[in-house]
Coordinates of C-alpha atoms in Angstrom, one line a residue:
M14 CA 18.4 -6.4 29.0
D15 CA 21.2 -4.5 30.7
G16 CA 22.4 -3.2 27.3
M17 CA 19.0 -1.8 26.6
E18 CA 18.8 -0.1 30.0
T19 CA 22.0 1.9 29.4
A20 CA 21.0 2.8 25.8
Q21 CA 17.7 4.5 26.7
F22 CA 17.5 8.2 26.0
S23 CA 16.4 10.8 28.4
A24 CA 13.1 12.7 27.8
V25 CA 15.1 15.8 26.8
V26 CA 17.1 13.8 24.2
V27 CA 13.9 12.2 22.7
L28 CA 12.1 15.5 22.6
G29 CA 15.1 17.0 20.9
L30 CA 15.2 14.3 18.2
L31 CA 11.5 14.7 17.6
V32 CA 11.7 18.4 17.3
F33 CA 14.8 18.1 15.0
F34 CA 13.0 15.7 12.7
Y35 CA 9.5 17.1 12.6
G36 CA 10.6 20.7 13.0
G37 CA 13.0 20.3 10.1
T38 CA 10.4 18.5 8.0
F39 CA 7.8 21.3 8.7
L40 CA 10.3 24.0 7.7
L41 CA 11.0 22.1 4.5
S42 CA 7.3 21.8 3.7
T43 CA 6.8 25.6 4.3
R44 CA 9.2 26.2 1.4
I45 CA 6.6 25.0 -0.9
G46 CA 3.7 26.6 0.9
K47 CA 1.4 28.8 -1.1
K48 CA -0.6 31.8 0.0
T49 CA -3.5 30.6 -2.1
E50 CA -3.5 26.8 -2.3
N51 CA -5.5 25.0 -4.9
A52 CA -7.3 21.7 -4.7
D53 CA -5.6 19.9 -7.6
G54 CA -2.2 20.7 -6.3
Y55 CA -3.2 19.5 -2.8
M56 CA -4.2 16.1 -4.3
T57 CA -1.8 15.4 -7.1
A58 CA 0.7 18.3 -7.4
G59 CA -0.2 19.0 -11.0
N60 CA 0.3 15.5 -12.5
N61 CA 3.8 16.4 -13.5
I62 CA 6.3 15.5 -10.8
G63 CA 9.9 14.8 -12.0
F64 CA 11.8 11.5 -11.7
G65 CA 13.9 12.1 -8.6
I66 CA 11.1 13.2 -6.3
S67 CA 8.6 10.7 -7.7
A68 CA 10.9 7.7 -7.4
A69 CA 11.9 8.7 -3.8
S70 CA 8.3 9.3 -2.8
M71 CA 7.2 5.9 -4.2
T72 CA 10.1 4.2 -2.3
A73 CA 9.5 6.0 0.9
T74 CA 5.7 5.3 0.8
W75 CA 6.3 1.6 0.2
I76 CA 9.0 1.5 2.9
W77 CA 7.3 2.2 6.2
A78 CA 8.1 1.4 9.8
S79 CA 5.5 -1.4 9.6
S80 CA 7.3 -3.0 6.7
M81 CA 10.6 -2.9 8.6
Y82 CA 9.0 -4.4 11.7
A83 CA 7.1 -7.0 9.7
S84 CA 10.1 -8.1 7.7
A85 CA 12.1 -8.6 10.9
T86 CA 9.1 -10.5 12.4
S87 CA 9.1 -12.7 9.3
G88 CA 12.8 -13.4 9.7
Y89 CA 12.4 -14.2 13.4
T90 CA 9.4 -16.4 12.8
Y91 CA 10.4 -18.2 9.6
G92 CA 14.2 -18.1 9.5
I93 CA 16.5 -16.9 6.8
S94 CA 14.0 -17.1 4.0
G95 CA 11.4 -14.9 5.9
P96 CA 12.8 -11.5 4.9
I97 CA 13.4 -12.7 1.4
H98 CA 9.7 -13.7 1.0
Y99 CA 8.7 -10.4 2.5
G100 CA 11.1 -8.0 0.8
L101 CA 11.5 -9.7 -2.6
W102 CA 7.8 -10.1 -3.4
G103 CA 7.0 -6.7 -2.1
A104 CA 9.6 -5.2 -4.4
L105 CA 8.4 -7.2 -7.4
M106 CA 4.9 -5.9 -6.8
I107 CA 6.1 -2.3 -7.2
L108 CA 7.6 -3.4 -10.5
F109 CA 4.2 -4.9 -11.5
I110 CA 2.5 -1.6 -11.0
Y111 CA 4.1 0.2 -13.9
P112 CA 2.5 -1.7 -16.9
F113 CA -0.9 -1.3 -15.4
G114 CA -0.1 2.2 -14.4
K115 CA 0.7 3.2 -17.9
R116 CA -2.7 2.0 -19.1
I117 CA -4.5 3.7 -16.2
R118 CA -2.8 7.0 -16.9
S119 CA -3.5 6.7 -20.7
V120 CA -7.2 6.6 -20.1
A121 CA -7.3 9.0 -17.1
P122 CA -4.3 11.3 -17.4
K123 CA -5.6 13.9 -15.0
A124 CA -7.5 11.9 -12.4
H125 CA -6.9 12.1 -8.6
T126 CA -8.0 8.7 -7.4
L127 CA -8.8 5.3 -8.8
A128 CA -12.3 5.6 -7.3
E129 CA -12.8 8.8 -9.3
V130 CA -12.0 6.8 -12.5
M131 CA -14.4 4.0 -11.5
Y132 CA -17.1 6.7 -11.2
A133 CA -16.5 7.7 -14.8
R134 CA -16.3 4.0 -15.9
H135 CA -19.2 2.5 -14.0
G136 CA -21.0 5.0 -11.7
R137 CA -21.5 5.6 -8.0
S138 CA -21.6 2.1 -6.5
S139 CA -18.1 1.0 -7.8
Q140 CA -16.6 4.3 -6.9
L141 CA -17.8 4.3 -3.3
M142 CA -16.8 0.6 -3.0
L143 CA -13.2 1.4 -4.0
A144 CA -13.1 4.6 -2.0
G145 CA -14.5 2.8 1.1
S146 CA -12.0 0.0 0.9
N147 CA -9.2 2.6 0.7
I148 CA -10.5 4.5 3.7
V149 CA -10.4 1.3 5.7
G150 CA -7.0 0.4 4.4
S151 CA -5.4 3.8 4.9
L152 CA -6.8 4.1 8.5
I153 CA -5.3 0.6 9.2
S154 CA -2.0 1.7 7.7
L155 CA -2.0 5.0 9.6
M156 CA -2.8 3.1 12.8
S157 CA 0.1 0.6 12.1
N158 CA 2.6 3.4 11.7
F159 CA 1.4 5.1 14.9
I160 CA 1.8 1.8 16.7
A161 CA 5.3 1.5 15.4
G162 CA 6.1 5.0 16.6
G163 CA 4.6 4.5 20.0
V164 CA 6.5 1.2 20.6
L165 CA 9.8 2.9 19.5
I166 CA 9.4 5.9 21.8
S167 CA 8.1 3.8 24.8
L168 CA 11.1 1.4 24.6
L169 CA 13.8 4.1 24.1
S170 CA 12.6 6.8 26.4
P171 CA 10.7 7.5 29.7
F172 CA 7.6 8.2 27.7
N173 CA 4.8 5.6 27.5
F174 CA 3.2 4.1 24.4
T175 CA 0.3 6.5 24.3
Q176 CA 2.5 9.5 24.6
G177 CA 4.6 8.2 21.8
V178 CA 1.6 7.7 19.5
F179 CA 0.4 11.3 20.2
A180 CA 3.9 12.7 19.5
V181 CA 4.2 10.9 16.1
A182 CA 0.6 11.7 15.1
A183 CA 1.0 15.4 15.9
G184 CA 4.4 15.6 14.1
V185 CA 3.1 14.0 10.9
L186 CA -0.1 16.2 10.9
L187 CA 2.0 19.3 11.5
Y188 CA 3.9 19.2 8.1
T189 CA 1.2 17.5 6.0
L190 CA -1.9 19.6 6.9
W191 CA -1.2 22.8 4.9
S192 CA 0.3 21.6 1.6
G193 CA -1.1 18.0 1.4
F194 CA 0.4 15.8 -1.2
R195 CA 3.0 18.3 -2.3
A196 CA 4.4 18.3 1.2
S197 CA 4.3 14.5 1.3
V198 CA 6.3 13.9 -1.8
L199 CA 8.9 16.6 -1.2
T200 CA 9.6 15.4 2.4
D201 CA 9.7 11.8 1.1
F202 CA 12.8 12.7 -0.9
V203 CA 14.8 13.8 2.1
Q204 CA 13.4 11.0 4.3
V205 CA 14.3 8.1 1.9
V206 CA 17.8 9.4 1.3
A207 CA 18.3 9.5 5.1
M208 CA 16.7 6.0 5.6
L209 CA 18.9 4.3 3.0
G210 CA 22.0 5.8 4.4
A211 CA 21.0 4.8 8.0
V212 CA 20.3 1.2 7.0
A213 CA 23.6 0.9 5.2
V214 CA 25.4 1.8 8.4
I215 CA 23.2 0.4 11.2
V216 CA 22.5 -3.1 9.9
P217 CA 26.1 -4.1 9.4
F218 CA 27.1 -2.5 12.7
I219 CA 24.5 -4.6 14.6
F220 CA 25.7 -7.8 12.9
V221 CA 29.3 -7.0 13.8
A222 CA 28.4 -6.1 17.4
A223 CA 26.5 -9.4 17.7
D224 CA 29.6 -11.3 16.8
F225 CA 28.7 -12.2 13.2
P226 CA 29.4 -14.7 11.7
A227 CA 30.1 -16.8 14.8
A228 CA 26.6 -16.1 16.1
F229 CA 25.2 -18.0 13.1
E230 CA 27.3 -21.0 14.0
T231 CA 26.8 -21.1 17.7
G232 CA 23.1 -20.2 17.5
A233 CA 22.0 -22.8 14.9
D234 CA 20.5 -25.0 17.6
N235 CA 17.9 -22.2 18.3
L236 CA 16.3 -22.9 14.9
T237 CA 13.7 -25.5 13.9
P238 CA 14.4 -27.5 10.7
Q239 CA 12.0 -25.3 8.8
Q240 CA 13.6 -22.1 10.1
G241 CA 17.0 -23.3 9.0
D242 CA 15.9 -24.3 5.5
F243 CA 16.2 -21.5 2.9
F244 CA 13.5 -23.3 0.8
S245 CA 11.2 -23.8 3.8
S246 CA 7.7 -24.8 2.7
E247 CA 6.3 -23.4 5.9
A248 CA 7.8 -20.0 5.2
F249 CA 6.4 -20.0 1.7
M250 CA 2.9 -21.2 2.5
E251 CA 2.4 -19.0 5.6
Q252 CA 4.4 -15.9 4.5
G253 CA 5.6 -15.9 0.9
A254 CA 2.5 -17.0 -0.9
P255 CA 0.0 -14.9 1.1
Y256 CA 2.2 -11.9 0.6
I257 CA 2.5 -12.4 -3.1
A258 CA -1.2 -12.2 -3.3
A259 CA -1.6 -9.4 -0.8
V260 CA 0.9 -7.0 -2.2
L261 CA -0.5 -7.4 -5.7
A262 CA -3.7 -6.2 -4.3
Y263 CA -1.9 -3.4 -2.5
A264 CA -0.4 -2.3 -5.8
I265 CA -3.8 -2.1 -7.6
G266 CA -6.1 -1.0 -4.8
N267 CA -4.0 1.3 -2.6
Q268 CA -4.7 5.0 -3.1
T269 CA -1.3 6.1 -1.7
I270 CA 0.2 4.3 -4.7
A271 CA -2.4 5.5 -7.2
Q272 CA -1.9 9.1 -6.0
R273 CA 1.8 8.9 -7.0
L274 CA 0.8 7.2 -10.3
F275 CA -1.4 10.1 -11.1
A276 CA 1.2 12.7 -9.9
V277 CA 4.3 11.6 -11.7
K278 CA 5.0 12.9 -15.2
Q279 CA 3.4 10.3 -17.5
S280 CA 6.6 9.5 -19.5
L281 CA 8.4 8.7 -16.2
I282 CA 6.1 6.0 -14.9
K283 CA 8.4 3.1 -15.8
P284 CA 11.8 4.5 -14.4
T285 CA 10.0 5.7 -11.3
F286 CA 8.6 2.3 -10.3
V287 CA 11.7 0.3 -11.4
T288 CA 13.9 2.5 -9.2
A289 CA 11.5 2.2 -6.3
T290 CA 11.6 -1.6 -6.7
I291 CA 15.3 -1.7 -6.2
G292 CA 15.3 0.7 -3.2
Y293 CA 12.5 -1.1 -1.4
G294 CA 14.0 -4.6 -1.8
A295 CA 17.4 -3.6 -0.6
M296 CA 16.3 -1.8 2.5
V297 CA 13.5 -4.0 3.7
I298 CA 15.4 -7.3 3.2
G299 CA 18.4 -5.7 5.0
V300 CA 16.4 -4.7 8.0
G301 CA 14.6 -8.0 8.0
M302 CA 17.8 -9.9 8.5
L303 CA 18.0 -8.4 12.0
G304 CA 15.1 -10.7 12.8
V305 CA 17.1 -13.6 11.5
L306 CA 20.0 -12.6 13.6
A307 CA 17.8 -12.3 16.7
L308 CA 16.5 -15.8 16.1
Y309 CA 20.1 -17.2 16.0
L310 CA 21.0 -15.3 19.1
G311 CA 18.0 -16.6 21.0
F312 CA 16.9 -13.0 21.5
E313 CA 13.5 -12.7 23.3
P314 CA 11.5 -9.5 22.8
S315 CA 10.0 -8.2 25.9
G316 CA 6.5 -9.6 26.7
G317 CA 6.8 -11.8 23.6
D318 CA 5.6 -8.9 21.5
L319 CA 7.4 -9.1 18.1
N320 CA 6.7 -5.4 17.5
N321 CA 9.4 -4.8 20.1
L322 CA 12.0 -6.8 18.3
I323 CA 13.7 -4.2 16.1
P324 CA 13.8 -1.4 18.7
E325 CA 15.2 -3.8 21.4
M326 CA 17.8 -5.2 19.0
A327 CA 18.9 -1.6 18.2
A328 CA 18.9 -0.6 21.9
T329 CA 21.0 -3.6 22.8
Y330 CA 23.7 -3.4 20.2
L331 CA 24.0 0.2 19.1
P332 CA 25.9 3.0 20.8
P333 CA 24.0 6.1 21.7
A334 CA 25.0 8.0 18.5
L335 CA 23.9 5.3 16.1
L336 CA 20.8 4.6 18.3
A337 CA 19.8 8.2 17.6
V338 CA 20.3 7.6 13.9
F339 CA 18.2 4.5 14.2
F340 CA 15.5 6.4 16.0
I341 CA 15.3 9.0 13.2
M342 CA 15.3 6.3 10.6
I343 CA 12.3 4.6 12.0
I344 CA 10.5 7.9 12.6
G345 CA 11.2 8.9 9.0
A346 CA 10.0 5.5 7.7
L347 CA 6.7 5.6 9.5
S348 CA 6.2 9.3 8.8
S349 CA 6.7 9.0 5.1
T350 CA 3.9 6.5 4.9
A351 CA 1.6 8.1 7.5
D352 CA 1.7 11.4 5.5
S353 CA 0.9 9.4 2.4
D354 CA -2.1 7.9 4.1
L355 CA -3.4 11.3 5.2
S356 CA -3.0 12.7 1.7
A357 CA -4.8 9.6 0.3
L358 CA -7.7 10.0 2.7
S359 CA -8.0 13.7 2.0
S360 CA -8.1 13.2 -1.7
I361 CA -10.8 10.5 -1.4
M362 CA -13.0 12.8 0.6
M363 CA -12.2 15.8 -1.7
A364 CA -12.6 14.2 -5.1
D365 CA -14.8 11.1 -4.5
V366 CA -17.2 12.2 -1.7
Y367 CA -17.5 15.9 -2.2
G368 CA -16.3 16.5 -5.8
Q369 CA -18.3 13.7 -7.4
N370 CA -21.1 12.7 -5.1
V371 CA -22.1 15.8 -3.1
T372 CA -21.9 18.6 -5.7
G373 CA -20.8 17.0 -8.9
K374 CA -17.5 17.8 -10.7
E375 CA -18.7 21.0 -12.5
K376 CA -20.1 22.6 -9.3
A377 CA -17.4 21.7 -6.9
N378 CA -15.8 24.6 -5.0
P379 CA -12.0 24.2 -4.8
R380 CA -11.8 26.2 -1.6
T381 CA -14.4 24.0 0.1
M382 CA -12.5 21.0 -1.2
L383 CA -9.4 22.2 0.6
L384 CA -11.2 22.7 3.8
I385 CA -12.7 19.2 3.6
G386 CA -9.2 17.8 2.8
R387 CA -7.7 19.4 5.9
L388 CA -10.6 18.4 8.2
T389 CA -10.2 14.8 6.9
M390 CA -6.6 14.8 7.9
V391 CA -7.4 15.9 11.4
L392 CA -10.2 13.5 11.9
A393 CA -8.3 10.6 10.4
T394 CA -5.3 11.3 12.7
A395 CA -7.6 11.3 15.7
A396 CA -9.3 8.0 14.6
A397 CA -5.9 6.3 14.0
V398 CA -4.6 7.4 17.4
A399 CA -7.7 5.9 19.1
F400 CA -7.3 2.6 17.2
A401 CA -3.6 2.4 17.8
S402 CA -4.3 1.7 21.5
L403 CA -5.4 -1.8 20.5
Q404 CA -1.7 -2.6 19.6
L405 CA -2.6 -5.2 17.0
S406 CA 0.0 -7.3 15.2
I407 CA 1.4 -5.2 12.3
L408 CA 2.2 -8.2 10.1
D409 CA -1.3 -9.6 10.5
L410 CA -2.8 -6.2 9.6
L411 CA -0.8 -5.9 6.4
V412 CA -1.7 -9.3 5.1
F413 CA -5.4 -8.9 6.0
V414 CA -5.7 -5.6 4.2
G415 CA -3.9 -7.0 1.2
A416 CA -6.2 -10.0 1.1
L417 CA -9.3 -7.7 1.5
W418 CA -8.2 -5.7 -1.6
G419 CA -7.8 -8.9 -3.5
A420 CA -11.5 -8.9 -4.1
L421 CA -11.1 -5.7 -6.1
V422 CA -8.0 -6.5 -8.3
F423 CA -9.6 -8.3 -11.2
P424 CA -12.8 -6.1 -11.5
V425 CA -10.6 -2.9 -11.3
L426 CA -8.1 -4.0 -13.9
A427 CA -10.7 -5.5 -16.2
S428 CA -12.5 -2.2 -16.1
F429 CA -9.5 -0.5 -17.7
Y430 CA -9.0 -3.1 -20.4
W431 CA -12.2 -4.9 -21.2
E432 CA -15.1 -2.9 -22.8
K433 CA -17.7 -5.5 -21.7
V434 CA -17.4 -5.1 -17.9
T435 CA -20.6 -3.7 -16.4
S436 CA -21.3 -1.8 -13.2
R437 CA -23.4 -4.6 -11.9
A438 CA -20.7 -7.1 -12.6
F439 CA -18.1 -5.0 -10.8
T440 CA -20.3 -4.5 -7.7
L441 CA -21.6 -8.1 -7.4
S442 CA -18.2 -9.7 -8.0
V443 CA -16.6 -7.7 -5.2
L444 CA -19.5 -8.3 -2.8
S445 CA -19.4 -12.1 -3.6
A446 CA -15.7 -12.3 -3.1
L447 CA -15.9 -10.6 0.3
A448 CA -18.8 -12.9 1.3
V449 CA -16.5 -15.9 0.8
F450 CA -13.2 -14.3 1.9
L451 CA -14.3 -13.3 5.4
P452 CA -15.6 -16.8 6.6
V453 CA -12.6 -18.5 5.1
R454 CA -10.0 -16.0 6.5
F455 CA -11.5 -16.0 10.0
S456 CA -12.6 -19.7 10.1
W457 CA -16.2 -18.8 10.7
I458 CA -17.2 -22.0 9.0
S459 CA -15.6 -25.3 9.3
V460 CA -13.5 -26.1 6.2
D461 CA -13.6 -29.8 6.8
G462 CA -15.2 -32.1 4.2
F463 CA -17.1 -30.7 1.2
F464 CA -16.6 -27.0 2.1
G465 CA -12.9 -27.5 2.4
L466 CA -12.8 -29.1 -1.1
V467 CA -14.7 -26.0 -2.4
V468 CA -12.2 -23.7 -0.8
D469 CA -9.3 -25.7 -2.3
V470 CA -10.8 -25.5 -5.8
L471 CA -11.4 -21.8 -5.5
S472 CA -7.9 -21.2 -4.1
I473 CA -6.4 -23.1 -7.0
I474 CA -8.3 -20.9 -9.5
G475 CA -7.0 -17.9 -7.4
V476 CA -3.4 -19.1 -8.0
G477 CA -4.1 -19.0 -11.8
V478 CA -5.6 -15.6 -11.5
V479 CA -2.7 -14.1 -9.6
L480 CA 0.0 -15.4 -11.9
G481 CA -2.1 -14.7 -15.0
L482 CA -2.5 -11.0 -13.9
M483 CA 1.2 -10.7 -13.3
V484 CA 2.0 -12.0 -16.8
F485 CA -0.8 -10.0 -18.4
G486 CA 0.7 -6.7 -17.3
F487 CA 3.9 -7.3 -19.2
L488 CA 3.1 -9.8 -22.0
G489 CA -0.6 -9.4 -22.7
A490 CA -3.7 -11.6 -22.6
K491 CA -2.7 -14.7 -24.5
P492 CA 0.4 -15.5 -22.5
A493 CA -1.5 -14.7 -19.3
R494 CA -4.2 -17.2 -20.1
I495 CA -1.6 -19.9 -20.8
V496 CA 0.3 -19.2 -17.6
G497 CA -2.9 -19.0 -15.6
A498 CA -4.2 -22.3 -17.0
L499 CA -0.8 -24.0 -16.4
A500 CA -0.7 -22.7 -12.8
V501 CA -4.1 -24.3 -12.1
V502 CA -3.2 -27.6 -13.7
L503 CA 0.2 -27.9 -11.9
T504 CA -1.1 -26.7 -8.5
A505 CA -4.2 -28.9 -8.3
P506 CA -2.5 -32.2 -7.5
F507 CA -0.7 -30.7 -4.6
A508 CA -3.3 -28.3 -3.3
I509 CA -6.5 -30.4 -3.3
G510 CA -7.2 -31.6 0.2
S511 CA -4.6 -29.4 1.9
L512 CA -4.7 -25.8 0.8
H513 CA -7.7 -24.9 3.0
E514 CA -5.5 -25.6 6.1
Y515 CA -3.7 -22.3 5.4
A516 CA -6.4 -19.8 6.3
T517 CA -4.5 -16.6 5.4
L518 CA -3.4 -17.9 2.0
S519 CA -6.7 -19.6 1.0
G520 CA -8.7 -16.6 2.1
S521 CA -6.7 -14.3 -0.1
L522 CA -6.9 -16.7 -3.1
V523 CA -10.6 -17.2 -2.9
A524 CA -11.1 -13.4 -2.9
Y525 CA -9.2 -13.3 -6.2
S526 CA -11.0 -16.3 -7.8
V527 CA -14.6 -15.5 -6.8
S528 CA -14.3 -11.9 -7.9
T529 CA -12.8 -13.0 -11.2
V530 CA -15.3 -15.7 -12.0
V531 CA -18.3 -13.6 -11.1
C532 CA -17.1 -10.5 -13.0
W533 CA -16.2 -12.6 -16.1
A534 CA -19.5 -14.5 -16.0
M535 CA -21.6 -11.4 -15.7
S536 CA -19.8 -9.5 -18.4
V537 CA -18.9 -11.9 -21.2
G538 CA -22.4 -11.9 -22.6
N539 CA -22.7 -8.1 -22.8
N540 CA -23.0 -6.9 -26.3
E541 CA -22.5 -3.2 -25.6
R542 CA -19.0 -1.7 -25.6
F543 CA -17.6 1.1 -23.4
D544 CA -15.7 3.9 -25.0
F545 CA -12.6 4.4 -22.8
A546 CA -12.0 7.9 -24.3
V547 CA -14.9 9.4 -22.2
I548 CA -13.0 8.7 -19.0
A549 CA -10.5 11.5 -19.7
E550 CA -13.4 13.9 -20.1
R551 CA -15.2 12.9 -16.9
T552 CA -12.0 13.2 -14.8
G553 CA -9.6 16.0 -14.4
D554 CA -8.8 19.3 -12.7
F555 CA -11.2 20.9 -10.3
D556 CA -9.3 24.2 -10.5
D557 CA -9.8 24.8 -14.3
G558 CA -6.2 23.7 -15.1
S559 CA -4.5 25.8 -12.5
A560 CA -3.0 22.8 -10.9
A561 CA -0.2 22.7 -13.4
A562 CA 1.3 25.7 -11.7
T563 CA 2.0 23.7 -8.6
A564 CA 4.1 21.0 -10.3
L565 CA 7.3 20.0 -8.6
S566 CA 9.1 19.5 -11.9
E567 CA 10.8 22.2 -14.0
D568 CA 9.2 20.6 -17.1
A569 CA 5.8 22.1 -17.8
A570 CA 4.8 19.7 -20.5
P571 CA 1.2 18.5 -19.9
A572 CA 1.0 15.1 -18.2
A573 CA -1.8 14.1 -20.5
A574 CA 0.4 14.2 -23.6
G575 CA -0.5 11.4 -25.9
A576 CA -3.6 10.3 -24.0
G577 CA -5.9 11.0 -26.9
T578 CA -8.7 13.4 -27.3
P579 CA -11.6 12.8 -24.9
R580 CA -15.0 12.4 -26.5
R581 CA -18.4 11.3 -25.5
R582 CA -20.3 8.6 -27.4
S583 CA -23.7 9.3 -28.6
G584 CA -25.3 6.8 -26.3
D585 CA -23.8 8.3 -23.1
A586 CA -26.1 10.1 -20.7
E587 CA -26.5 10.8 -17.0
D588 CA -29.1 9.2 -14.8
P589 CA -31.3 11.4 -12.6
D590 CA -29.1 11.0 -9.5
G591 CA -26.0 12.1 -11.4
D592 CA -24.2 8.8 -12.1
P593 CA -22.6 8.7 -15.5
Q594 CA -24.2 6.1 -17.7
P595 CA -21.8 5.3 -20.6
T596 CA -22.9 2.8 -23.2
G597 CA -22.3 -0.7 -21.8
S598 CA -21.8 0.4 -18.2
K599 CA -25.0 -1.1 -16.9

């Protein structure tokens, strides 16, 4: 690794780059600072963000350092199809958000979190379940980005991993703490433009420096037959298929995405997510190809740790000036997602824990909410720094969280479309799915024999659920049922007896299938109907409408236009502990 040794930066240079990036980002965030901040602006920036900022923010949030590292790891592990499976399916999942997102915003135009909407739809148990899963997911995401930053700084400077983690954590907290979500989306715009430009220069340069295309001819012997096959079944079963299921769950269950869905101007949901789809796919697949190049070159990351792959490839083949650009690119990527995680966690604690469960929406004090949001950011940063010391595999973390959220996808979506879904059906379906997912995913129980057959059957149903949901968002219920049924019929002959051998994939699929079957079975016989119009009344501003003044768009048209007039049905009431009890919710 002589090239890497000569490319390392001195401590002064690294400190200068960090001060340049985080100092500049902090100064940018102070331009939108307010002497008197309000809670709604801190969480969703007035529900009226314009196209450019919202599209850039969605792209930057989905493109994180972990996705770059994981895409390269996929290329290094599975060959040329690895980055395609990672980047293409991830990009398409962004696209799948917008039809569901339009429905969610139409029934809850001024909400702050999905969990807040579940409170209005079902009550406290489903709200806390969704909020709790997002707290776990955002902490894992935050930890993953701190790991990526610590690895980068430790490889390219005299500082060690722990010092790198602390530097990144402090930098992100510095510019996010005061203005919350507004600081996150504004800085995302600058960060994503810089990242896309850097990738367009750095990836081709490394390929040329590594003697492309000759390296792909001379290094072909370094690949196994599966790694050399673009249509590798191993790559699809172990990377592509699990990620299809995982990122659909990310799209529906992730608060960082939901927060942007609630923040963007309602009429701009479609162009925002279509643009983010293109930006994400191009950037992540491009960076992932560095992992393929490393595979052909026979490149060995130090210590066998694949988290080191991208930094070491850059250090080996880039001159100092471009290595500095690469450093800023990775720092920008991880920071754009880390600040989103902090904003998501703060909004959950502000709206779901304090605003709905501690005081109730009508009695919530916006100033107290802001204090809670900022304290949450500090505590979450400290927790993520502590967990980052474990240095877990980033790719494994991403797939695990996505599969975990798979248990929530059908109950959450059904709650926005189907009037029959009850609170009990939501809660028990999610708990049942988790009870099956965990033993399958971590092989706590032997999957040989009869139990393996059960897992295969549930997984096949899960295939139908995933594909059916994708079709449902764009084409409606009838085509979704047809596609789901065909998927089950066509998959069964190939999957029975073998699908349980892929623990990651089957674990994710059983989470989908069990939650769907239980939720449907417990709701289909319900004769009561929920009136979706009451959700708009039960969610909304905590600052009496003042959040509109914090919008980052010049257009002041209300985000709730066309959402309908909220009304309460005659049968609606509240139970003694404050949970809303709309007709049909129990």
